[in-house]
PDB file of C-alpha atoms in Angstrom:
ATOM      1  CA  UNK G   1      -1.596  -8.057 -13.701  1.00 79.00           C
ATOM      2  CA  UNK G   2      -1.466  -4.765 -15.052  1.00 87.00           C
ATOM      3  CA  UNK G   3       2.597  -3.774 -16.140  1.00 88.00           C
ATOM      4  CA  UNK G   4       2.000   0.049 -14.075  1.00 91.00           C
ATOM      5  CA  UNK G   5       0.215  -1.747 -11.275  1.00 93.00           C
ATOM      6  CA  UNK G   6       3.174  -4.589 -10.876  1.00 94.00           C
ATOM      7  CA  UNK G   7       5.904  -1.673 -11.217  1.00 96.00           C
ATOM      8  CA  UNK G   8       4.366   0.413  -8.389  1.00 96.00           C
ATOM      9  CA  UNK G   9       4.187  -2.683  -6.587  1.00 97.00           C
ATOM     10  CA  UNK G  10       7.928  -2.964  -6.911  1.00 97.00           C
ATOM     11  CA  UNK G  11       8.839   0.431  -6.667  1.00 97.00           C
ATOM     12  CA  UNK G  12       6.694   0.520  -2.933  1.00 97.00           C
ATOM     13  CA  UNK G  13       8.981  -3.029  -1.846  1.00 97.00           C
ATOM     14  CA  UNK G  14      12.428  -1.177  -2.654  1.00 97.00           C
ATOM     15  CA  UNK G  15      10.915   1.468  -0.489  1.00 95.00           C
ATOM     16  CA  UNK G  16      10.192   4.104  -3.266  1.00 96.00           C
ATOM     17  CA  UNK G  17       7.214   5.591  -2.219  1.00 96.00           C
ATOM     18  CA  UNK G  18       7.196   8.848  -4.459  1.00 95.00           C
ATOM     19  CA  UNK G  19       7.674   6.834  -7.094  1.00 96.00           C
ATOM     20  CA  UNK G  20       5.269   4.027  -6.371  1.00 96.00           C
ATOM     21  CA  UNK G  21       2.589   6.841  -5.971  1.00 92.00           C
ATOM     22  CA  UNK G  22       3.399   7.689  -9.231  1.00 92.00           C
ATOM     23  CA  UNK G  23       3.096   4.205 -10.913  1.00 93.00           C
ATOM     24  CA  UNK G  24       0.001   3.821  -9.195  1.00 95.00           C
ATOM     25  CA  UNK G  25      -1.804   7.467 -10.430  1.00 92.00           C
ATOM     26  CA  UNK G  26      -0.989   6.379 -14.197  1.00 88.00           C
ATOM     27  CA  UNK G  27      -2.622   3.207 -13.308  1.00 92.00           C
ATOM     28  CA  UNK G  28      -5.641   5.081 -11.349  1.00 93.00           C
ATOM     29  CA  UNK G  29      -6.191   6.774 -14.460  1.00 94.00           C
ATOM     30  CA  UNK G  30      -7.053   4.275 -16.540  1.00 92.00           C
ATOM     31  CA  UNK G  31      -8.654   1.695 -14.070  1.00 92.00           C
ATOM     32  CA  UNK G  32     -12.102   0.539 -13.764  1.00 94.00           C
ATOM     33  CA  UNK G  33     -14.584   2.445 -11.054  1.00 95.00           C
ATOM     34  CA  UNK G  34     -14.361  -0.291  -9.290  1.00 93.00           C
ATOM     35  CA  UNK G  35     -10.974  -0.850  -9.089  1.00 94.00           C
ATOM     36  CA  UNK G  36      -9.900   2.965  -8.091  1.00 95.00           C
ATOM     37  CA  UNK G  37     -10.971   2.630  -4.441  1.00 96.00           C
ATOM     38  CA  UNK G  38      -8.124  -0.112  -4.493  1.00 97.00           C
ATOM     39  CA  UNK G  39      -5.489   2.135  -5.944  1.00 96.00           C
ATOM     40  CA  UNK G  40      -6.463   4.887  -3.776  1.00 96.00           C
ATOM     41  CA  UNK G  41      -5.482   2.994  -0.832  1.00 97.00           C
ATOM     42  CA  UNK G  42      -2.275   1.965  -2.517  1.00 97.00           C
ATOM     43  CA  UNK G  43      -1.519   5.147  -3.494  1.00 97.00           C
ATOM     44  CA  UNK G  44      -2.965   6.420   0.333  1.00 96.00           C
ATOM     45  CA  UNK G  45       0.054   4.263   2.341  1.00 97.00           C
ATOM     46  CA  UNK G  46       2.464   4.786   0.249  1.00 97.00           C
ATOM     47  CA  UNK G  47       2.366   8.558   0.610  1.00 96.00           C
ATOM     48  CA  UNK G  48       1.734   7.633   4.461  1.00 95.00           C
ATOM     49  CA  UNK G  49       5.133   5.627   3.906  1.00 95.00           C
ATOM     50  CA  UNK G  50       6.747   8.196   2.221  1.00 95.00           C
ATOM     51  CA  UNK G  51       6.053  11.030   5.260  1.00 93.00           C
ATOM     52  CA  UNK G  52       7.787   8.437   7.720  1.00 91.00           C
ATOM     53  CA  UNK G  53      10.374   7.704   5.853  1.00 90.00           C
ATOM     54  CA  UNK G  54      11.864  10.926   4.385  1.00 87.00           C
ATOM     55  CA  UNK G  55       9.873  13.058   6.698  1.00 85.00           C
ATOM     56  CA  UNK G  56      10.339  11.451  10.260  1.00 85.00           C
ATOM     57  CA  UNK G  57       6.734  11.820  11.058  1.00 88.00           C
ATOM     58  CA  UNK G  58       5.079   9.516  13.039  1.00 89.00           C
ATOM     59  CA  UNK G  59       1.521  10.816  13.774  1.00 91.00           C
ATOM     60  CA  UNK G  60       0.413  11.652  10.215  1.00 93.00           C
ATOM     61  CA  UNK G  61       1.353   8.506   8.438  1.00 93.00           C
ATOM     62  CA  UNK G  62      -0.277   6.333  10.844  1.00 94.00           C
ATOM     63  CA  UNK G  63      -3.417   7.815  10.787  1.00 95.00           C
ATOM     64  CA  UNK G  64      -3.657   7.726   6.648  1.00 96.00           C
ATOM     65  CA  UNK G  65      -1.907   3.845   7.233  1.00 95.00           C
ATOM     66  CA  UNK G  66      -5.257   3.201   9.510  1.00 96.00           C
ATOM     67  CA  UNK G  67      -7.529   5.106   6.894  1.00 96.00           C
ATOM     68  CA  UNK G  68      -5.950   2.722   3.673  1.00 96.00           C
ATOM     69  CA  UNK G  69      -6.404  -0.046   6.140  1.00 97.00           C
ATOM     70  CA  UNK G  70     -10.603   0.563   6.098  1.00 96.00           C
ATOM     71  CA  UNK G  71     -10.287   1.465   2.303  1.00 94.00           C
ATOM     72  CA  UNK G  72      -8.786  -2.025   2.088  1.00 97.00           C
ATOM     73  CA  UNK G  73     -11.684  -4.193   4.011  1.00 96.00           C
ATOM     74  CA  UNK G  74     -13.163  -4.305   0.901  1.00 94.00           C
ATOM     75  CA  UNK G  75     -10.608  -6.028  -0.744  1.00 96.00           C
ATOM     76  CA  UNK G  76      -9.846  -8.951   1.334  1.00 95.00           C
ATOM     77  CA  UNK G  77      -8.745 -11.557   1.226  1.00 96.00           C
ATOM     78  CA  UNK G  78      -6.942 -10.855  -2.307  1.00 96.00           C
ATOM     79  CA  UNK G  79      -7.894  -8.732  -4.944  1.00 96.00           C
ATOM     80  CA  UNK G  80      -5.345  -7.616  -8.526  1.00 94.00           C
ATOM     81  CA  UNK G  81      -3.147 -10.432  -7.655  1.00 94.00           C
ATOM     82  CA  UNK G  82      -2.411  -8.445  -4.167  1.00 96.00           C
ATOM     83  CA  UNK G  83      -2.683 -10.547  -1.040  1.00 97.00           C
ATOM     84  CA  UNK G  84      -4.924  -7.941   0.777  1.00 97.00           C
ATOM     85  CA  UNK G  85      -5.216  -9.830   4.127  1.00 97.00           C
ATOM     86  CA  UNK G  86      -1.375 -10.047   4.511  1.00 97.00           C
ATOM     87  CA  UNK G  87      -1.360  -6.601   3.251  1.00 97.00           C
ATOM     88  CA  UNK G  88      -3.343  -5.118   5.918  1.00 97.00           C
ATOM     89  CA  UNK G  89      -1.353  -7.407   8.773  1.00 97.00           C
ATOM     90  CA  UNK G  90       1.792  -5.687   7.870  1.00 96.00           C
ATOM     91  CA  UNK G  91      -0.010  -1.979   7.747  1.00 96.00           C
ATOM     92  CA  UNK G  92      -1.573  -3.042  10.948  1.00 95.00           C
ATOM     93  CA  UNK G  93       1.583  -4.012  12.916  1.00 93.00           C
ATOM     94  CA  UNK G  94       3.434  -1.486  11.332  1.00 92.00           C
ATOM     95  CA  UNK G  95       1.192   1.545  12.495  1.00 93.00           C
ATOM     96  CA  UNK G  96       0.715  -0.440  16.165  1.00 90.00           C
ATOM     97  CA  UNK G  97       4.851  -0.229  16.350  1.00 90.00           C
ATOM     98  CA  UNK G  98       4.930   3.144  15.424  1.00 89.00           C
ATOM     99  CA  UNK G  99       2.513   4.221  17.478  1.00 86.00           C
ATOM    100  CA  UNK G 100       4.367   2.514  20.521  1.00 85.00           C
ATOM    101  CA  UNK G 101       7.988   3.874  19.900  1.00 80.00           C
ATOM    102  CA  UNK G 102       7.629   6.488  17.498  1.00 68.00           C
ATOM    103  CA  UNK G 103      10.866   7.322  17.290  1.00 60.00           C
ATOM    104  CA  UNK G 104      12.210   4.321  16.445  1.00 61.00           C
ATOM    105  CA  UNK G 105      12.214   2.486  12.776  1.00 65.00           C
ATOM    106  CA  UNK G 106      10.510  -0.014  12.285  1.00 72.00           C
ATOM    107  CA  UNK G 107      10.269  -2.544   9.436  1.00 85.00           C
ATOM    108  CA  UNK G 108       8.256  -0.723   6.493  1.00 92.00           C
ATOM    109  CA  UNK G 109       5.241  -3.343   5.177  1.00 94.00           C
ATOM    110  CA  UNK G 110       5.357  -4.762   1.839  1.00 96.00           C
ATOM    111  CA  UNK G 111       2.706  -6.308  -0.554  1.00 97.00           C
ATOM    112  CA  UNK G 112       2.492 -10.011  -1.595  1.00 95.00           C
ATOM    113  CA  UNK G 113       1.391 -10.782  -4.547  1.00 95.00           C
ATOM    114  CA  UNK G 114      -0.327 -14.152  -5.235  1.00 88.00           C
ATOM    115  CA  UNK G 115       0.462 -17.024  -6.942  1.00 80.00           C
ATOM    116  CA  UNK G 116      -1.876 -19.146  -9.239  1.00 64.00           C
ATOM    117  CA  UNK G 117      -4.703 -17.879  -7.193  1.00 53.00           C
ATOM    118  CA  UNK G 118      -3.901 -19.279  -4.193  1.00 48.00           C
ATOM    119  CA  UNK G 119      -3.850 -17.090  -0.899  1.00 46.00           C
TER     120      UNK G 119
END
């Protein structure tokens, strides 16, 4: 797995989401075509992650959550060494929570990563 890749990966799981954007552009940059779709959904929910958490918003972030989620579909069940199916799960009950109680906080989704190539 690509070193930027892993350390956005990281950075997004401490709940860093500026800085797991960040990560993830220099990676974008440099990625095959067919790999930037990925990394735009990456990038996509963890600037979603970032409105809820430093922001408060509710609204915004779930939409863009939902829009990584059909970005994702392509991706599934793993793809990079990410488990995409658990991936979306989290997204998915994450945004479903938020949507519910808005106001409350609710557990912020993390990625997986896989391990010799198992899901």
């Amino acid at each position: 797995m690509d070193a930027r890749l892993r350390e956005g990966i990281r950075l997004f799981n401490d709940g860093r989401y500026f800085q797991s954007h960040e990560a993830w552009e220099d990676f974008y940059l440099r990625a095959a075509d067919s790999d930037k779709p990925f990394v735009e959904a990456l990038i996509q929910l963890a600037a979603a992650l970032r409105m809820r958490a430093d922001f408060g918003e509710v609204k915004g972030p779930v939409r863009a959550a939902r829009q990584a989620l059909i970005r994702l579909e392509n991706y599934r069940p793993a793809y990079l060494g990410v488990k995409v199916n658990a991936l979306m799960q989290a997204v998915d009950e994450w945004a479903q929570a938020s949507e519910k109680d808005g106001a409350a906080a609710h557990e912020m989704p993390k990625i997986s990563l896989q391990r010799f190539g198992w899901f």
